[in-house]
Amino acid sequence: MILRLLSSPNGLLGKSIASLVNVRPWCPPSGITFRSTICRPKSSIQTPANRVYDVNTKVPKDVMLFKYENPRFFKVLNIFAVSQFLFWGYLCHFSYTTLKDAPVQDDGTEDLPWYKRVNLGENKYRNGIAIMCFFIGYGVLFAAWMFTLRSVRYLILRKGGDNVSVVTYAPFGTNRIMDVPLKYISAQESREAARVTVPVKIKNRALFYMLDMRGEFTNTKLYDYTVGLSRKLK
């Protein structure tokens, strides 16, 4: 009798086993909590934020990171600088060759203004004026040229991601191209924090190279993880 109950699918034990198999796990209502290994709330899956090593900087082809198209401004700037150099150079030549030594009489000069009591033709005044005019003209030209040569027009990450081509403006309307290893470039300020320019330091180069914020960062993510990083240049 017992064997018949066990072997028969329609027996009592068979029905009880079948009913246990078809029973669905019960979960408590939302307001009641029980510690159970059967009913566990599904945890929300959060994707991790992008990390530095998630960005592939080994690009298969050349990628432009930044561009600043404003050739007209630099053309006008250099024309102004050259004209100033010529103007102050002419004043230098004029003051050195034209000013004559004309001593002022000592009698009755107390009532004269101070500029009438100065002998501009005296050697110390004549040479001083000539040197001052030359350095003013040369200083304006030098400042304009250095600003032009340090203004970045294009930043191009080369194939493989190890080198960067820094293209700057040149005084006579051309471009100046330098291929620099990426490890020799350090950004002194982040792109998001900068307001006017982003100064970039290149190893063994005097002064900083400037990225004007009026330009366009064509690949911001790749820029931030390559040129935009701050490195210690030894």
CSV table of C-alpha atoms in Angstrom, one decimal:
chain,number,residue,atom,x,y,z
A,1,MET,CA,0.0,0.0,0.0
A,2,ILE,CA,2.8,2.4,0.9
A,3,LEU,CA,4.7,1.5,-2.3
A,4,ARG,CA,1.6,2.1,-4.4
A,5,LEU,CA,1.2,5.6,-2.9
A,6,LEU,CA,4.8,6.4,-3.6
A,7,SER,CA,4.8,5.1,-7.2
A,8,SER,CA,1.5,6.5,-8.2
A,9,PRO,CA,1.6,10.0,-9.7
A,10,ASN,CA,-2.0,10.5,-8.7
A,11,GLY,CA,-1.4,9.4,-5.1
A,12,LEU,CA,-1.5,11.7,-2.1
A,13,LEU,CA,2.3,12.1,-1.9
A,14,GLY,CA,2.6,12.8,-5.6
A,15,LYS,CA,0.0,15.5,-5.4
A,16,SER,CA,1.7,17.1,-2.4
A,17,ILE,CA,5.1,17.1,-4.2
A,18,ALA,CA,3.5,18.6,-7.3
A,19,SER,CA,1.8,21.3,-5.3
A,20,LEU,CA,5.1,22.2,-3.7
A,21,VAL,CA,6.8,22.5,-7.0
A,22,ASN,CA,4.1,24.8,-8.4
A,23,VAL,CA,4.1,27.1,-5.4
A,24,ARG,CA,5.5,30.6,-6.1
A,25,PRO,CA,7.6,32.3,-3.5
A,26,TRP,CA,5.5,34.8,-1.5
A,27,CYS,CA,6.9,38.3,-1.0
A,28,PRO,CA,5.6,40.7,1.7
A,29,PRO,CA,3.8,43.9,0.9
A,30,SER,CA,5.9,47.0,0.2
A,31,GLY,CA,5.3,48.5,3.7
A,32,ILE,CA,6.5,45.3,5.6
A,33,THR,CA,10.1,44.1,5.6
A,34,PHE,CA,11.4,40.6,6.5
A,35,ARG,CA,14.8,39.2,6.3
A,36,SER,CA,14.5,36.5,3.7
A,37,THR,CA,16.8,34.8,1.3
A,38,ILE,CA,14.0,34.3,-1.2
A,39,CYS,CA,12.6,37.8,-1.5
A,40,ARG,CA,15.4,40.4,-2.0
A,41,PRO,CA,14.9,43.7,-3.7
A,42,LYS,CA,16.7,44.1,-6.9
A,43,SER,CA,19.5,46.6,-6.5
A,44,SER,CA,19.8,49.3,-9.2
A,45,ILE,CA,22.8,48.8,-11.4
A,46,GLN,CA,24.9,52.0,-11.7
A,47,THR,CA,27.4,52.3,-14.4
A,48,PRO,CA,30.8,53.6,-13.3
A,49,ALA,CA,32.0,57.0,-14.3
A,50,ASN,CA,34.5,57.3,-17.1
A,51,ARG,CA,38.0,56.9,-15.8
A,52,VAL,CA,41.3,58.0,-17.4
A,53,TYR,CA,42.2,54.5,-18.4
A,54,ASP,CA,38.8,54.1,-20.0
A,55,VAL,CA,39.7,56.7,-22.7
A,56,ASN,CA,41.7,55.3,-25.6
A,57,THR,CA,44.4,57.9,-26.4
A,58,LYS,CA,46.1,55.5,-28.9
A,59,VAL,CA,44.2,57.0,-31.8
A,60,PRO,CA,44.3,55.1,-35.1
A,61,LYS,CA,44.6,58.4,-37.1
A,62,ASP,CA,45.3,62.1,-36.6
A,63,VAL,CA,42.7,63.9,-34.5
A,64,MET,CA,42.3,67.6,-34.1
A,65,LEU,CA,41.9,68.7,-30.5
A,66,PHE,CA,41.7,72.5,-30.8
A,67,LYS,CA,41.5,75.2,-33.5
A,68,TYR,CA,41.4,79.0,-33.3
A,69,GLU,CA,40.8,80.7,-36.7
A,70,ASN,CA,41.6,84.4,-36.4
A,71,PRO,CA,44.3,85.3,-39.0
A,72,ARG,CA,42.9,88.8,-39.6
A,73,PHE,CA,43.6,89.9,-36.0
A,74,PHE,CA,47.2,88.7,-36.1
A,75,LYS,CA,47.7,90.3,-39.5
A,76,VAL,CA,46.6,93.7,-38.2
A,77,LEU,CA,48.6,93.3,-35.0
A,78,ASN,CA,51.8,92.7,-36.9
A,79,ILE,CA,51.2,95.5,-39.3
A,80,PHE,CA,50.8,97.8,-36.3
A,81,ALA,CA,53.9,96.5,-34.7
A,82,VAL,CA,56.1,97.0,-37.9
A,83,SER,CA,54.7,100.5,-38.3
A,84,GLN,CA,55.5,101.3,-34.7
A,85,PHE,CA,59.1,99.9,-35.1
A,86,LEU,CA,59.6,102.1,-38.2
A,87,PHE,CA,58.1,105.2,-36.5
A,88,TRP,CA,60.3,104.9,-33.4
A,89,GLY,CA,63.3,103.9,-35.5
A,90,TYR,CA,62.9,107.2,-37.4
A,91,LEU,CA,62.7,109.1,-34.1
A,92,CYS,CA,65.8,107.4,-33.0
A,93,HIS,CA,67.7,108.5,-36.1
A,94,PHE,CA,66.2,112.0,-36.0
A,95,SER,CA,67.1,112.6,-32.4
A,96,TYR,CA,70.7,111.3,-32.9
A,97,THR,CA,71.5,113.3,-36.0
A,98,THR,CA,69.4,116.4,-35.7
A,99,LEU,CA,69.7,117.5,-32.1
A,100,LYS,CA,72.6,120.0,-31.8
A,101,ASP,CA,74.5,121.0,-28.8
A,102,ALA,CA,73.2,124.4,-27.8
A,103,PRO,CA,74.3,125.4,-24.3
A,104,VAL,CA,72.0,127.6,-22.3
A,105,GLN,CA,73.3,130.8,-20.7
A,106,ASP,CA,73.4,130.7,-17.0
A,107,ASP,CA,72.4,134.3,-16.6
A,108,GLY,CA,68.7,134.9,-16.4
A,109,THR,CA,67.6,131.3,-16.6
A,110,GLU,CA,66.0,131.2,-13.2
A,111,ASP,CA,62.7,132.6,-14.6
A,112,LEU,CA,62.6,130.2,-17.6
A,113,PRO,CA,60.6,126.9,-17.5
A,114,TRP,CA,62.6,123.7,-16.8
A,115,TYR,CA,62.3,122.4,-20.4
A,116,LYS,CA,64.0,125.6,-21.7
A,117,ARG,CA,66.9,125.2,-19.4
A,118,VAL,CA,67.7,121.6,-20.7
A,119,ASN,CA,70.2,121.3,-23.5
A,120,LEU,CA,68.8,118.4,-25.5
A,121,GLY,CA,71.8,118.4,-27.8
A,122,GLU,CA,74.1,117.5,-25.0
A,123,ASN,CA,75.5,114.0,-25.5
A,124,LYS,CA,73.8,112.4,-22.5
A,125,TYR,CA,70.3,113.7,-23.5
A,126,ARG,CA,70.8,113.0,-27.2
A,127,ASN,CA,72.1,109.5,-26.8
A,128,GLY,CA,69.5,108.8,-24.1
A,129,ILE,CA,66.6,109.9,-26.3
A,130,ALA,CA,67.9,107.9,-29.3
A,131,ILE,CA,68.3,104.7,-27.2
A,132,MET,CA,64.9,105.1,-25.6
A,133,CYS,CA,63.2,105.5,-29.0
A,134,PHE,CA,64.9,102.4,-30.4
A,135,PHE,CA,63.9,100.2,-27.4
A,136,ILE,CA,60.3,101.4,-27.5
A,137,GLY,CA,60.0,100.5,-31.2
A,138,TYR,CA,61.9,97.2,-30.8
A,139,GLY,CA,59.9,96.3,-27.6
A,140,VAL,CA,56.5,96.8,-29.4
A,141,LEU,CA,57.7,94.6,-32.3
A,142,PHE,CA,59.1,91.9,-30.0
A,143,ALA,CA,56.0,91.7,-27.9
A,144,ALA,CA,53.7,91.5,-30.9
A,145,TRP,CA,55.9,88.8,-32.6
A,146,MET,CA,56.2,86.7,-29.4
A,147,PHE,CA,52.4,86.9,-28.8
A,148,THR,CA,51.8,85.8,-32.4
A,149,LEU,CA,54.3,82.9,-32.1
A,150,ARG,CA,52.8,81.7,-28.8
A,151,SER,CA,49.2,81.8,-30.0
A,152,VAL,CA,48.1,78.3,-30.9
A,153,ARG,CA,46.1,77.9,-34.1
A,154,TYR,CA,45.7,74.1,-34.2
A,155,LEU,CA,46.4,71.2,-31.8
A,156,ILE,CA,46.6,67.8,-33.6
A,157,LEU,CA,47.1,64.5,-31.8
A,158,ARG,CA,49.1,62.4,-34.1
A,159,LYS,CA,48.5,58.8,-35.0
A,160,GLY,CA,49.4,56.5,-32.1
A,161,GLY,CA,48.8,59.2,-29.4
A,162,ASP,CA,52.4,59.8,-28.5
A,163,ASN,CA,53.1,63.1,-30.3
A,164,VAL,CA,51.2,66.3,-30.7
A,165,SER,CA,51.6,68.8,-33.5
A,166,VAL,CA,51.4,72.4,-32.2
A,167,VAL,CA,50.6,74.8,-35.0
A,168,THR,CA,51.0,78.5,-34.2
A,169,TYR,CA,50.6,81.7,-36.1
A,170,ALA,CA,53.6,83.4,-37.6
A,171,PRO,CA,54.3,87.1,-38.1
A,172,PHE,CA,54.1,87.1,-41.9
A,173,GLY,CA,50.8,85.2,-42.2
A,174,THR,CA,52.2,81.7,-42.3
A,175,ASN,CA,52.1,78.9,-39.8
A,176,ARG,CA,54.7,77.5,-37.6
A,177,ILE,CA,54.5,73.7,-36.9
A,178,MET,CA,56.2,71.8,-34.1
A,179,ASP,CA,55.9,68.1,-33.4
A,180,VAL,CA,56.3,67.6,-29.6
A,181,PRO,CA,56.1,64.4,-27.6
A,182,LEU,CA,52.9,64.3,-25.5
A,183,LYS,CA,54.9,63.7,-22.2
A,184,TYR,CA,56.6,67.1,-22.7
A,185,ILE,CA,53.4,69.1,-22.7
A,186,SER,CA,51.7,70.3,-19.5
A,187,ALA,CA,48.5,72.4,-19.2
A,188,GLN,CA,48.8,75.0,-16.4
A,189,GLU,CA,45.0,75.4,-16.1
A,190,SER,CA,42.0,73.3,-16.9
A,191,ARG,CA,39.8,74.0,-19.8
A,192,GLU,CA,36.7,74.5,-17.7
A,193,ALA,CA,38.3,76.9,-15.2
A,194,ALA,CA,40.0,79.1,-17.8
A,195,ARG,CA,38.3,82.3,-18.8
A,196,VAL,CA,40.5,84.0,-21.4
A,197,THR,CA,43.3,81.6,-22.3
A,198,VAL,CA,44.7,78.2,-21.3
A,199,PRO,CA,48.5,78.5,-20.8
A,200,VAL,CA,50.3,75.4,-22.0
A,201,LYS,CA,54.0,74.7,-21.1
A,202,ILE,CA,56.3,72.8,-23.5
A,203,LYS,CA,59.5,71.5,-22.2
A,204,ASN,CA,62.7,73.4,-23.2
A,205,ARG,CA,60.6,76.2,-24.6
A,206,ALA,CA,60.6,79.7,-23.2
A,207,LEU,CA,57.3,81.3,-22.1
A,208,PHE,CA,53.9,79.6,-22.4
A,209,TYR,CA,51.8,78.7,-25.5
A,210,MET,CA,48.3,80.2,-25.3
A,211,LEU,CA,45.0,78.5,-26.2
A,212,ASP,CA,42.4,81.2,-26.7
A,213,MET,CA,39.0,80.4,-25.2
A,214,ARG,CA,37.4,81.9,-28.2
A,215,GLY,CA,38.6,79.0,-30.2
A,216,GLU,CA,36.9,75.6,-30.5
A,217,PHE,CA,37.9,72.4,-28.6
A,218,THR,CA,36.8,69.9,-31.3
A,219,ASN,CA,37.4,66.8,-29.1
A,220,THR,CA,37.0,67.8,-25.4
A,221,LYS,CA,37.2,64.4,-23.9
A,222,LEU,CA,40.4,63.4,-25.8
A,223,TYR,CA,41.9,66.8,-25.1
A,224,ASP,CA,41.3,66.5,-21.3
A,225,TYR,CA,43.1,63.2,-21.1
A,226,THR,CA,46.1,64.2,-23.3
A,227,VAL,CA,47.1,67.8,-23.7
A,228,GLY,CA,44.9,69.0,-20.9
A,229,LEU,CA,46.7,67.1,-18.2
A,230,SER,CA,49.1,68.8,-15.8
A,231,ARG,CA,52.5,67.1,-15.9
A,232,LYS,CA,55.8,67.6,-14.1
A,233,LEU,CA,58.3,68.6,-16.6
A,234,LYS,CA,61.8,67.9,-15.4
